[in-house]
Short mmCIF file of C-alpha atoms in Angstrom, two decimals:
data_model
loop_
_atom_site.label_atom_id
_atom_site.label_comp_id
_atom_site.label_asym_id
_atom_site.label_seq_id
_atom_site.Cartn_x
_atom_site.Cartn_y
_atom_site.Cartn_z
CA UNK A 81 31.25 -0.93 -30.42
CA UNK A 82 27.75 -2.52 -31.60
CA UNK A 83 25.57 -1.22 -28.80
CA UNK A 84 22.46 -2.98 -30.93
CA UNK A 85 20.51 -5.46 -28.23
CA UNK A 86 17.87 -7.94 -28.71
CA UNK A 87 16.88 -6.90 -25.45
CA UNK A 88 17.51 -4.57 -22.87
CA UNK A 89 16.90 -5.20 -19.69
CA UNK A 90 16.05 -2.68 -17.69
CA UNK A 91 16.66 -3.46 -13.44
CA UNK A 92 18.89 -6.82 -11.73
CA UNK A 93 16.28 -8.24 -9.19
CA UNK A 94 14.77 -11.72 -9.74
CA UNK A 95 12.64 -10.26 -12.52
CA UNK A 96 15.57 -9.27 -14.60
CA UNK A 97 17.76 -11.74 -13.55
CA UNK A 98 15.65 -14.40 -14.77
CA UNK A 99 14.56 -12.58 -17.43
CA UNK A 100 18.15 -12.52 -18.91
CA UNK A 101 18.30 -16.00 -18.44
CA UNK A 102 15.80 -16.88 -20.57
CA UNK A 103 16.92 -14.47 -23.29
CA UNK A 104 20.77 -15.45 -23.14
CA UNK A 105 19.83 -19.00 -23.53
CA UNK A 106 16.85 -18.19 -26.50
CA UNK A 107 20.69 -16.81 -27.88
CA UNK A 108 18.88 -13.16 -27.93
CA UNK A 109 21.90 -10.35 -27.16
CA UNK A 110 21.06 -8.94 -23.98
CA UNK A 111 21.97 -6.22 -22.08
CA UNK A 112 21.08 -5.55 -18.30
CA UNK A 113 21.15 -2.29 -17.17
CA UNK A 114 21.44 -3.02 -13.26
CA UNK A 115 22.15 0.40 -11.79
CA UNK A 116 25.38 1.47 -9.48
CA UNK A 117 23.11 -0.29 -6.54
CA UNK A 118 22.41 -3.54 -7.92
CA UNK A 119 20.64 -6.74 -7.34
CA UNK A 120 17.29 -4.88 -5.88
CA UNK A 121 15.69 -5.59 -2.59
CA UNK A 122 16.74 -8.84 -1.53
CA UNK A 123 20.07 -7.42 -1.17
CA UNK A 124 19.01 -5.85 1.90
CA UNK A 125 17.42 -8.76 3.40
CA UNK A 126 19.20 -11.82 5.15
CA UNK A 127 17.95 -14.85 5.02
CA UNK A 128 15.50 -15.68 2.33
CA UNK A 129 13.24 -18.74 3.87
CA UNK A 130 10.41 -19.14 0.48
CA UNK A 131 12.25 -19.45 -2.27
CA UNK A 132 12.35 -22.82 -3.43
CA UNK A 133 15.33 -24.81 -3.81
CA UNK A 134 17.16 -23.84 -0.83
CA UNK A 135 15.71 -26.18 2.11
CA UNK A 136 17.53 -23.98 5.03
CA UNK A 137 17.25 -20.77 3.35
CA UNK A 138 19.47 -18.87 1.67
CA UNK A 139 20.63 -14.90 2.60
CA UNK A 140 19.32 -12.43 0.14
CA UNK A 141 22.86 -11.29 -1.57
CA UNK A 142 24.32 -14.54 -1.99
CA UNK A 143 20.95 -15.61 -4.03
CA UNK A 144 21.23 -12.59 -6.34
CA UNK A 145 24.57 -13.07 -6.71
CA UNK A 146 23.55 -16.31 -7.91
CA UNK A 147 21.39 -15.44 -10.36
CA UNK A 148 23.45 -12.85 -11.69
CA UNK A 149 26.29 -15.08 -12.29
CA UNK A 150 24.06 -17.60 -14.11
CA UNK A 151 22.93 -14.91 -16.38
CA UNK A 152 26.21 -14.12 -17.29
CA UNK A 153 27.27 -17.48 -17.80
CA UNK A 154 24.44 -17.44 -20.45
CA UNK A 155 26.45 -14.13 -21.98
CA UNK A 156 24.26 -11.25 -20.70
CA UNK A 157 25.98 -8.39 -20.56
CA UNK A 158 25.93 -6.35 -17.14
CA UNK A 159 26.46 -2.43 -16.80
CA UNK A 160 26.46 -1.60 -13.15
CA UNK A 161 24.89 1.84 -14.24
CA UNK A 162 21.64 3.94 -13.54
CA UNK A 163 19.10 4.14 -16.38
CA UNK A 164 18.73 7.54 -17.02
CA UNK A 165 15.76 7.67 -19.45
CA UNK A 166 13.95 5.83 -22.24
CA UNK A 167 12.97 7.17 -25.87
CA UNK A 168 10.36 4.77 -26.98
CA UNK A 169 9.19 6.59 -29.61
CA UNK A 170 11.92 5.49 -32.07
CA UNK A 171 12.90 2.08 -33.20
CA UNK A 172 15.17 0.43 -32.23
CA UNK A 173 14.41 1.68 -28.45
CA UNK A 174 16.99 4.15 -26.68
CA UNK A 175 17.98 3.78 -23.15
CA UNK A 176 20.23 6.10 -21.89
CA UNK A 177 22.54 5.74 -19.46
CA UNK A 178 25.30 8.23 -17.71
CA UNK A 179 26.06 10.09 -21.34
CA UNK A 180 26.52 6.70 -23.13
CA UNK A 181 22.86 5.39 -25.49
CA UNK A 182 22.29 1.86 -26.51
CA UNK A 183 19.86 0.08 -28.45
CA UNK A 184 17.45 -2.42 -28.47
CA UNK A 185 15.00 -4.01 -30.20
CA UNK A 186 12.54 -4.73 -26.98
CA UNK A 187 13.08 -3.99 -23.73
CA UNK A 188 11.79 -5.23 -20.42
CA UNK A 189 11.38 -2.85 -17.51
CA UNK A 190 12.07 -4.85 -14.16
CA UNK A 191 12.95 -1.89 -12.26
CA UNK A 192 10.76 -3.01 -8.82
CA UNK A 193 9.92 -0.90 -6.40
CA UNK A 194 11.93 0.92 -3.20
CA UNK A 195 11.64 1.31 -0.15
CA UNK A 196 8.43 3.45 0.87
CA UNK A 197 9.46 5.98 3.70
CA UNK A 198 7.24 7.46 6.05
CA UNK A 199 6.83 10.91 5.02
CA UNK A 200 6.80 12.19 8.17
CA UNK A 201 8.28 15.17 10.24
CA UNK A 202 12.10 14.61 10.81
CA UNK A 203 12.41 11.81 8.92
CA UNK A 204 14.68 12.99 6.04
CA UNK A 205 16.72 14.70 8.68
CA UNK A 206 17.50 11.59 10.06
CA UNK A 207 18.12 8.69 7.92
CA UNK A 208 21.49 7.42 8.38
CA UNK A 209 21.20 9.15 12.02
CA UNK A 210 19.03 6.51 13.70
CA UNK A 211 16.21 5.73 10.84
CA UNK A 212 17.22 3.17 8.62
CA UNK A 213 15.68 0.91 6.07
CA UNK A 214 17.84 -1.91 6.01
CA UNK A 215 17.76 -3.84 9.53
CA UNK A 216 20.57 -6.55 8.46
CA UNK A 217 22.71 -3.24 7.68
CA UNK A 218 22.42 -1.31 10.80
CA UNK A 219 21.14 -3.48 13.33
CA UNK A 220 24.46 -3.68 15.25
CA UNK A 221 24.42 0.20 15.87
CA UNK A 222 21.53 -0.54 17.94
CA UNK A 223 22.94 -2.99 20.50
CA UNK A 224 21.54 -2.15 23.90
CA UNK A 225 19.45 0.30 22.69
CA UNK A 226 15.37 0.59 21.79
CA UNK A 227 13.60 0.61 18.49
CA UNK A 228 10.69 0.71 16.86
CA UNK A 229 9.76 -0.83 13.65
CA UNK A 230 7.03 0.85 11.73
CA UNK A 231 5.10 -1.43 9.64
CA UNK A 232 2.51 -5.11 9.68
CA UNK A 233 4.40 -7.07 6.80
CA UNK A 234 6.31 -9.74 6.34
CA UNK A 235 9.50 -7.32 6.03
CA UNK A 236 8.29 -6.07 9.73
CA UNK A 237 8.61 -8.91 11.38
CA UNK A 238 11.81 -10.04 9.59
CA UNK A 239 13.21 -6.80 10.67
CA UNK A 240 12.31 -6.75 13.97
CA UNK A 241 13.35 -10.61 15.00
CA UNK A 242 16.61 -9.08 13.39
CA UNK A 243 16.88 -6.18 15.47
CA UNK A 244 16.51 -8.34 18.71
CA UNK A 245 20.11 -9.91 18.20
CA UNK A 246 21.16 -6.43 19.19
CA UNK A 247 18.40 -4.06 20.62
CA UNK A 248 17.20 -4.17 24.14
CA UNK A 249 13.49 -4.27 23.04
CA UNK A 250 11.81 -3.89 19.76
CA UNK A 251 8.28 -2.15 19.27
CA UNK A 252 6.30 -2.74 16.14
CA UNK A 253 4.20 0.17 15.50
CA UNK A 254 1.40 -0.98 13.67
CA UNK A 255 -1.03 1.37 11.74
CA UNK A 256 -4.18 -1.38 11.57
CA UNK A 257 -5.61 -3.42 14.24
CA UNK A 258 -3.65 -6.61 12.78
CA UNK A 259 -0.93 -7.84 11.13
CA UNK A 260 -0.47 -8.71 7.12
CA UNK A 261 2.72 -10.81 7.79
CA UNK A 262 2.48 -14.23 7.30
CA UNK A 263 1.30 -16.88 10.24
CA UNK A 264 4.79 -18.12 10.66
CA UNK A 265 6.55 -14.75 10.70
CA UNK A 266 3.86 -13.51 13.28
CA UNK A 267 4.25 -16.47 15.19
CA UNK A 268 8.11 -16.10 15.36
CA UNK A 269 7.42 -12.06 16.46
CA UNK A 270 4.95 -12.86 18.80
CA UNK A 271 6.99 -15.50 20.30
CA UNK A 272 10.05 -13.36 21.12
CA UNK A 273 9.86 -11.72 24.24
CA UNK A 274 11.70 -8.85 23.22
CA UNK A 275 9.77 -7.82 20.92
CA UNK A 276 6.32 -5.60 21.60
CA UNK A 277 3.33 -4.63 19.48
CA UNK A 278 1.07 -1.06 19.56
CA UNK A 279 -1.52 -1.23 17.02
CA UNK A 280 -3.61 0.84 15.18
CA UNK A 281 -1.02 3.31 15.61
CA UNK A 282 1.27 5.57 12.98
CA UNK A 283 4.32 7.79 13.66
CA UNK A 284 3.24 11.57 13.49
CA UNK A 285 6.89 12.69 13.79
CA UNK A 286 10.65 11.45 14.83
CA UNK A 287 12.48 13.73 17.00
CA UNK A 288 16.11 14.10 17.25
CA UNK A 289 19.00 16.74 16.12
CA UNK A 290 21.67 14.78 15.74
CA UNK A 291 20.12 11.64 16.40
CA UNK A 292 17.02 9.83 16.86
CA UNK A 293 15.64 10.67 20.16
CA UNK A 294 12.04 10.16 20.20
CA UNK A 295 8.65 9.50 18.07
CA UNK A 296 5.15 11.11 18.54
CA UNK A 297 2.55 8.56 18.47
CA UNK A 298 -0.83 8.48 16.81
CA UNK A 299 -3.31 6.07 17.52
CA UNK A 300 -6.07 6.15 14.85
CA UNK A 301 -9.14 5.00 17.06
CA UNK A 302 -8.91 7.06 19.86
CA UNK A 303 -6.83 10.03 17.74
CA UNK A 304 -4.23 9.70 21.14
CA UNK A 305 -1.11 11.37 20.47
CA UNK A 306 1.91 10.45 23.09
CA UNK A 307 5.68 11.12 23.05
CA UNK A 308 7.40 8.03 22.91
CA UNK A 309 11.52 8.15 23.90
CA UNK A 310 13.36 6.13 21.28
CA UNK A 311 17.02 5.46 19.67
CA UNK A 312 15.85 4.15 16.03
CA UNK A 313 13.62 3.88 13.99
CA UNK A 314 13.18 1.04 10.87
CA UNK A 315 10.68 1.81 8.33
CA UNK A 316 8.76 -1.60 6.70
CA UNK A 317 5.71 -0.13 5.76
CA UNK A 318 6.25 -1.34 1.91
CA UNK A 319 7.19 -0.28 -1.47
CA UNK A 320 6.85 2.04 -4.41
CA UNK A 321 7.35 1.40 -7.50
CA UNK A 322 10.29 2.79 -9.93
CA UNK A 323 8.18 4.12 -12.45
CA UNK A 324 8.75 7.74 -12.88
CA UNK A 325 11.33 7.65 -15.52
CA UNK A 326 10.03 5.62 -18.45
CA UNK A 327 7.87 8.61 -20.61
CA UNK A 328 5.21 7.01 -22.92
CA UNK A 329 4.70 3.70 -20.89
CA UNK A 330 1.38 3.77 -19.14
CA UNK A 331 0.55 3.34 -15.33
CA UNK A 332 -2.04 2.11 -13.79
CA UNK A 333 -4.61 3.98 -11.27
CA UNK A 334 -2.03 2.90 -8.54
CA UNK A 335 1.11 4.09 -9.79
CA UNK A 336 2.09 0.82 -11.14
CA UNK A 337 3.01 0.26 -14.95
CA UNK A 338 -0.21 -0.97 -16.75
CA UNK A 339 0.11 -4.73 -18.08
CA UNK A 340 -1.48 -6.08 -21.28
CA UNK A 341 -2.27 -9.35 -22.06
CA UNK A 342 0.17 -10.60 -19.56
CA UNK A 343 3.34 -8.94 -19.83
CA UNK A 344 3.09 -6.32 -21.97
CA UNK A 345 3.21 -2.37 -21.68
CA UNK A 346 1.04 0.03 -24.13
CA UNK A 347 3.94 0.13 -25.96
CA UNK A 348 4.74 -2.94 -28.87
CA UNK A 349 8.13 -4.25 -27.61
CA UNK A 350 8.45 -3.44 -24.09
CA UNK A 351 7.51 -5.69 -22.09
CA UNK A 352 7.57 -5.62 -17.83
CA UNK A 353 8.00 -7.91 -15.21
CA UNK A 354 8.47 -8.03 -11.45
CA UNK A 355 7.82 -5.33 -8.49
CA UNK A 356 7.11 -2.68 -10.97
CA UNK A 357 3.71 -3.49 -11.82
CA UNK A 358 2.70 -6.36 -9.84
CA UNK A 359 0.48 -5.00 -6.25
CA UNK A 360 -0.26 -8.36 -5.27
CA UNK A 361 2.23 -10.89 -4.50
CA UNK A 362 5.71 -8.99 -4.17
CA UNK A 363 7.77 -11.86 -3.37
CA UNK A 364 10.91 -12.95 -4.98
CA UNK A 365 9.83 -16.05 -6.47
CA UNK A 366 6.95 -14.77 -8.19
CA UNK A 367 9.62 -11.49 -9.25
CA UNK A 368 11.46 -14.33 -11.26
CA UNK A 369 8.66 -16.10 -12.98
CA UNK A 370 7.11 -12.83 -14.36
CA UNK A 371 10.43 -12.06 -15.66
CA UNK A 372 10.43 -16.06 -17.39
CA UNK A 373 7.16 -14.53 -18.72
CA UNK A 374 8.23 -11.67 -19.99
CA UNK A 375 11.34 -13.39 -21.68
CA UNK A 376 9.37 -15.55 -23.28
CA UNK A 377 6.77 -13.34 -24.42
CA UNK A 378 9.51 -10.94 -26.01
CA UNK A 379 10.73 -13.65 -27.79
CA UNK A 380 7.64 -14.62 -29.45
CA UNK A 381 7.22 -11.33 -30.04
CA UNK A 382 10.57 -10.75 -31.51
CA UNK A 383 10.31 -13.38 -33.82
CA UNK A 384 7.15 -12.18 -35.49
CA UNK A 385 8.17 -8.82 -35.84
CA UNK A 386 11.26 -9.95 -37.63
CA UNK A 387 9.15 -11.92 -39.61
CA UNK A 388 6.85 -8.79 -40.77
CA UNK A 389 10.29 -7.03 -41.37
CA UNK A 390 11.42 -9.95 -43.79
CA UNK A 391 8.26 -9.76 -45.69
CA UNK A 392 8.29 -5.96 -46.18
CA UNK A 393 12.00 -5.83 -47.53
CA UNK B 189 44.80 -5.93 -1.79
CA UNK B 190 46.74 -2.31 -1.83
CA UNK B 191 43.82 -0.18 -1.21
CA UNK B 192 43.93 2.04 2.32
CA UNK B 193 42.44 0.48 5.43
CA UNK B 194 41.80 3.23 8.54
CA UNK B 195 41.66 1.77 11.83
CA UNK B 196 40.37 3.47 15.16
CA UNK B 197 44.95 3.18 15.98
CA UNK B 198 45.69 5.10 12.83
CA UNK B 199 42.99 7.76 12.02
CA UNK B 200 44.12 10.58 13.96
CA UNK B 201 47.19 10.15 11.96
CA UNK B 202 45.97 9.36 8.87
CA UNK B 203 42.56 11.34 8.35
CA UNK B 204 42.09 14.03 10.79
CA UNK B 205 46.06 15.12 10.59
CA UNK B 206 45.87 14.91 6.79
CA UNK B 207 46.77 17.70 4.21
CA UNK B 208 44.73 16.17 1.61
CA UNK B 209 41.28 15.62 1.24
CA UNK B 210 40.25 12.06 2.87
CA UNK B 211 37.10 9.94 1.76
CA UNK B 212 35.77 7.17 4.10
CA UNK B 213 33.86 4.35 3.81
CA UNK B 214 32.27 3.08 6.70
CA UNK B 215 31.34 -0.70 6.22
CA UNK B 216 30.84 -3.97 7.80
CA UNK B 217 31.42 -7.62 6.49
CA UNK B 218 27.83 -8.43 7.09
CA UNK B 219 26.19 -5.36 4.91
CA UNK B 220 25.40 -6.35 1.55
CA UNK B 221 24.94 -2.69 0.04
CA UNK B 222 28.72 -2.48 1.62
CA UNK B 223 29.74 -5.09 -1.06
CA UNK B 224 28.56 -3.41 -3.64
CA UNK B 225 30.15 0.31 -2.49
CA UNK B 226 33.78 -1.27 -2.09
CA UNK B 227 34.68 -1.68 -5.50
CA UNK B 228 33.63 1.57 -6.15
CA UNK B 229 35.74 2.99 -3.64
CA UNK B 230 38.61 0.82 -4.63
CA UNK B 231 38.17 2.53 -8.19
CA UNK B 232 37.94 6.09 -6.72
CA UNK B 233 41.30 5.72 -4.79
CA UNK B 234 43.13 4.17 -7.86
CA UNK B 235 41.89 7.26 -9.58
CA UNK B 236 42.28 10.11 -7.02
CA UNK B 237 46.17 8.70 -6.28
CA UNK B 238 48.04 11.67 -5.15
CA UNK B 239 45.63 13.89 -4.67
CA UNK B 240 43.26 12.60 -2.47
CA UNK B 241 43.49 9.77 -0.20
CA UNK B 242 40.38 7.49 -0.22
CA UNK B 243 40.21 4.32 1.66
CA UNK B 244 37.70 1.98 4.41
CA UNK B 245 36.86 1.74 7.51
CA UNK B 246 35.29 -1.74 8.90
CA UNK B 247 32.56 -0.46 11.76
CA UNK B 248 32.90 -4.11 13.57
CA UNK B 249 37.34 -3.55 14.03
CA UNK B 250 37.14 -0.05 14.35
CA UNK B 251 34.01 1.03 16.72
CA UNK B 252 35.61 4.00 18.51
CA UNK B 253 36.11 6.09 14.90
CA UNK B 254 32.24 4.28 13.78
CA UNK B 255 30.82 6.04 17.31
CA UNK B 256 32.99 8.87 16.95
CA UNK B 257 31.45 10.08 14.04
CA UNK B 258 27.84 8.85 15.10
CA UNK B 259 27.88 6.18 12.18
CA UNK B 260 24.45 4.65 12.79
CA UNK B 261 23.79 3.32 8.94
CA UNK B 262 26.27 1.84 6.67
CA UNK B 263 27.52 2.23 4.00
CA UNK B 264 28.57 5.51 4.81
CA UNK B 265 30.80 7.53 3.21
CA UNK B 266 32.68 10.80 5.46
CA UNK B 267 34.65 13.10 3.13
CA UNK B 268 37.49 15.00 5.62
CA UNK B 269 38.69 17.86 4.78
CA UNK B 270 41.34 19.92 7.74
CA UNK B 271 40.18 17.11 9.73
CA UNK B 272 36.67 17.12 9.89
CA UNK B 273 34.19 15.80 8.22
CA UNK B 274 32.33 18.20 5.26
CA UNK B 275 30.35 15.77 4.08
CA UNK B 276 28.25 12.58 4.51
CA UNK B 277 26.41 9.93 2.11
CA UNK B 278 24.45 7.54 3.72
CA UNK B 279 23.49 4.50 1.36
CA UNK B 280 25.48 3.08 -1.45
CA UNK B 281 25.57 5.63 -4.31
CA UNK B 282 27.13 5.33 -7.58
CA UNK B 283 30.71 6.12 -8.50
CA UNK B 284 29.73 9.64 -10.42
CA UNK B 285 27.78 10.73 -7.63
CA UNK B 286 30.53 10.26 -5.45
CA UNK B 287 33.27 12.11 -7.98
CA UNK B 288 31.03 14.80 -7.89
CA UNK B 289 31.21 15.25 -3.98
CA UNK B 290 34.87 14.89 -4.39
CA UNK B 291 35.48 17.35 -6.71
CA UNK B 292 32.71 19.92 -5.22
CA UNK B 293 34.96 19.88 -1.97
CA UNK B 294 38.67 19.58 -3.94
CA UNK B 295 37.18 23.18 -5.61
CA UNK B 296 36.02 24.58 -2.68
#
C-alpha cells in the first residue's frame, strides 16, 4: 500500500476539515488523521448559532459530519486513529500512528485544543461522577438536581441555558467581576430565571466520594471561602491546546504552536491551522478559514518545492 | 442490527448472572461522543464473539440500570465481571484502549 501523501492532515475539526477540502479539490493526496474521538469540539456542543449558512442554527455533530463527508467526497482519506508522534526531521515527514507510519510531503497540524479542567482538589476523582465537560452529554443526569457551571465564556452560558432543561437551578461561578460571553449569550443567561451568577469567585475544591456532593468557594476580593452543597459540576473555563506531541515544531510563550508568515510552523512544510495556535478568536468559523489558509499556502508551497526538486535532478 | 441491546428487564439476566466477562456501553441518542463510541463497540463484540459478551445500554429506555450504577456522564463503558462492575471508562476512548481493558480483566 502507497502510504506516500501530499499532505497529512493532522486533527478533523473545522480546521482540518476544510483544510482537506481545499487539498482534495487542488487534487493533492490527502490523508486526515482524525483520532478514535473525532470531529473536535463542536461535537460536544448542540446547537451552533454563528456559523454562517445555517439561518436557524445547526447542532455541532451534524455540521462536522458535514464537513467530513464533503471532504471525502473530494477523496480525502480518513483514519479514525490517534497520532502518536511526528519525525520532522526526515523528508518525506513521518506520522505515526498505532504501530502503522505514513508519509507525507507537508503536513498541517489542526489538532485544536481540549477541554481545560480545573485542576482542583477532587476533581479527577470525579469526572464521570458528577463533573462533566460536555453539558449536551450529561445534562439529563441532572434533572431536578443543582449545578454549577464554572466559567464567563460563551461555552458557559451555552452550557448553563442547557443545563436548565433539566436542573432545578444553575449557578455560574465566575472567577472575574464580569462576563467574556457574548451580549446575546449573556442576555439569554441573565434572562433565565433559573439560572444564578457569583462572581469573582473560583472553586477551591469539589467534594464527594462517590459523587459530587459539594464545592468550596473562593471569592478573590474578599479571599471568603464557603462550603457550597452541590450535585454537579460543568467545567467551561476554556481550552488548551494539543501541542505536546509534535517534537521540533516551536511554541509560542503561551503554549500555542508559533506561526510564521501566516500559516507556517519553524519547520518548511508543516503548516498549522485552527485552535492549536490561534488565542484569539476560537470559534468555528474562523477554525475553517485558517485551515483554507493553510491549504492554500501548502500548496503554493508544494509546488515550488517540487519545482526546486525538478531543477536539481 | 445483531449487536446486543441490555435493557433495565434483562440485565440481571444477562450481565450480572453472566459467566463471561460483560462490557457496557452506556449511551443516549442525544450524545454525540455516543455516536462515535458505538461503532467501536459494535466492532469489539463482532470480535470478542464467544468469549465475551459486549453490547449497549440506552440511559433514556433503561434509567433504573443508568442510576443503578450511578451513570452520571456518558459514554460510559462498565466492564462486569461475576456480576459487578471491575471497571469504568468515562468518555469515548479508542478501540485499542478499550481491548486493552478487556484483555487486562480476561487475564486476571
Amino acid at each position: 500500500m502507497d502510504k506516500l501523501y501530499d499532505v497529512i492532515i493532522i486533527g478533523s475539526g473545522p480546521a482540518g476539515l476544510t483544510a482537506a477540502i481545499y487539498t482534495t479539490r487542488a487534487n493533492l493526496k490527502t490523508l486526515i488523521i482524525a483520532g478514535t474521538v473525532w470531529g473536535g469540539q463542536l461535537m460536544l456542543t448542540s446547537t451552533v448559532e454563528n456559523y454562517p449558512g445555517f439561518p436557524d442554527g445547526i447542532e455541532g455533530p451534524d455540521l462536522m459530519m458535514a464537513m467530513r463527508k464533503q471532504a471525502e467526497r473530494h477523496g480525502a482519506e480518513v483514519v479514525e486513529l490517534n497520532f502518536q508522534e511526528g519525525d520532522f526531521s526526515k523528508k518525506p515527514f513521518e506520522i505515526r500512528v498505532d504501530n502503522q507510519t505514513f508519509q507525507g510531503k507537508s503536513v498541517i497540524i489542526a489538532t485544536g485544543a481540549d477541554t481545560k479542567w480545573l485542576g482542583v482538589a477532587g476533581e479527577k476523582e470525579l469526572i464521570g461522577k458528577g463533573i462533566s465537560s460536555c453539558a449536551t452529554c450529561d445534562a439529563a443526569f441532572f434533572r431536578g438536581k443543582n449545578v454549577i457551571v464554572a466559567g464567563g465564556g460563551d461555552t458557559a452560558m451555552e452550557d448553563a441555558i442547557f443545563l436548565t432543561k433539566f436542573a432545578t437551578s444553575v449557578t455560574v461561578v465566575h472567577r472575574r467581576d464580569s462576563l467574556r460571553a457574548s451580549h446575546v449569550m449573556q442576555e439569554r443567561a441573565r434572562a433565565n430565571q433559573k439560572i444564578q451568577f457569583i462572581f469573582d469567585t473560583v472553586v477551591l475544591q469539589i467534594n464527594g466520594t462517590d459523587k459530587v456532593t459539594g464545592v468550596k468557594l473562593k471569592n478573590l476580593k474578599t479571599n471568603e471561602e464557603k462550603e457550597m452543597d452541590i450535585d454537579g459540576v460543568f467545567v467551561a473555563i476554556g481550552h488548551v491546546p494539543n501541542t505536546m506531541v509534535f517534537k521540533g515544531v516551536e511554541l509560542d510563550e503561551h503554549g500555542y504552536i508559533a506561526v510564521y508568515d501566516r500559516t507556517r510552523t519553524n519547520v518548511p512544510g508543516v503548516f498549522v491551522a485552527g485552535d492549536v495556535h490561534d488565542k484569539h478568536y476560537q470559534q468555528a468559523v474562523t477554525a475553517a478559514g485558517f485551515g483554507c489558509m493553510a491549504a492554500l499556502d501548502l500548496e503554493k508551497w508544494l509546488a515550488e518545492s517540487d519545482s526546486v526538486a525538478e531543477q536539481k535532478t | 442490527m445483531s449487536d446486543l441491546v441490555f435493557t433495565d428487564q434483562d440485565f440481571e439476566a444477562e450481565v450480572l448472572q453472566s459467566r463471561t466477562v460483560v462490557v457496557v456501553d452506556f449511551w443516549a441518542p442525544w450524545c454525540a461522543p455516543c455516536r462515535i463510541v458505538s461503532p467501536v463497540i459494535e466492532e469489539l463484540a463482532k470480535e470478542y464473539k464467544g468469549k465475551v459478551k459486549v453490547g449497549k445500554l440506552n440511559v433514556d429506555d433503561n434509567p433504573n440500570t443508568a442510576a443503578k450504577f450511578g451513570i452520571m456522564s456518558i459514554p460510559s463503558i462498565l466492564i462486569f465481571k461475576n456480576g459487578a462492575p471491575v471497571k469504568t471508562l468515562v468518555g469515548a476512548r479508542g478501540r485499542e484502549e478499550y481491548k486493552k481493558e478487556i484483555e487486562e480483566i480476561l487475564g486476571s
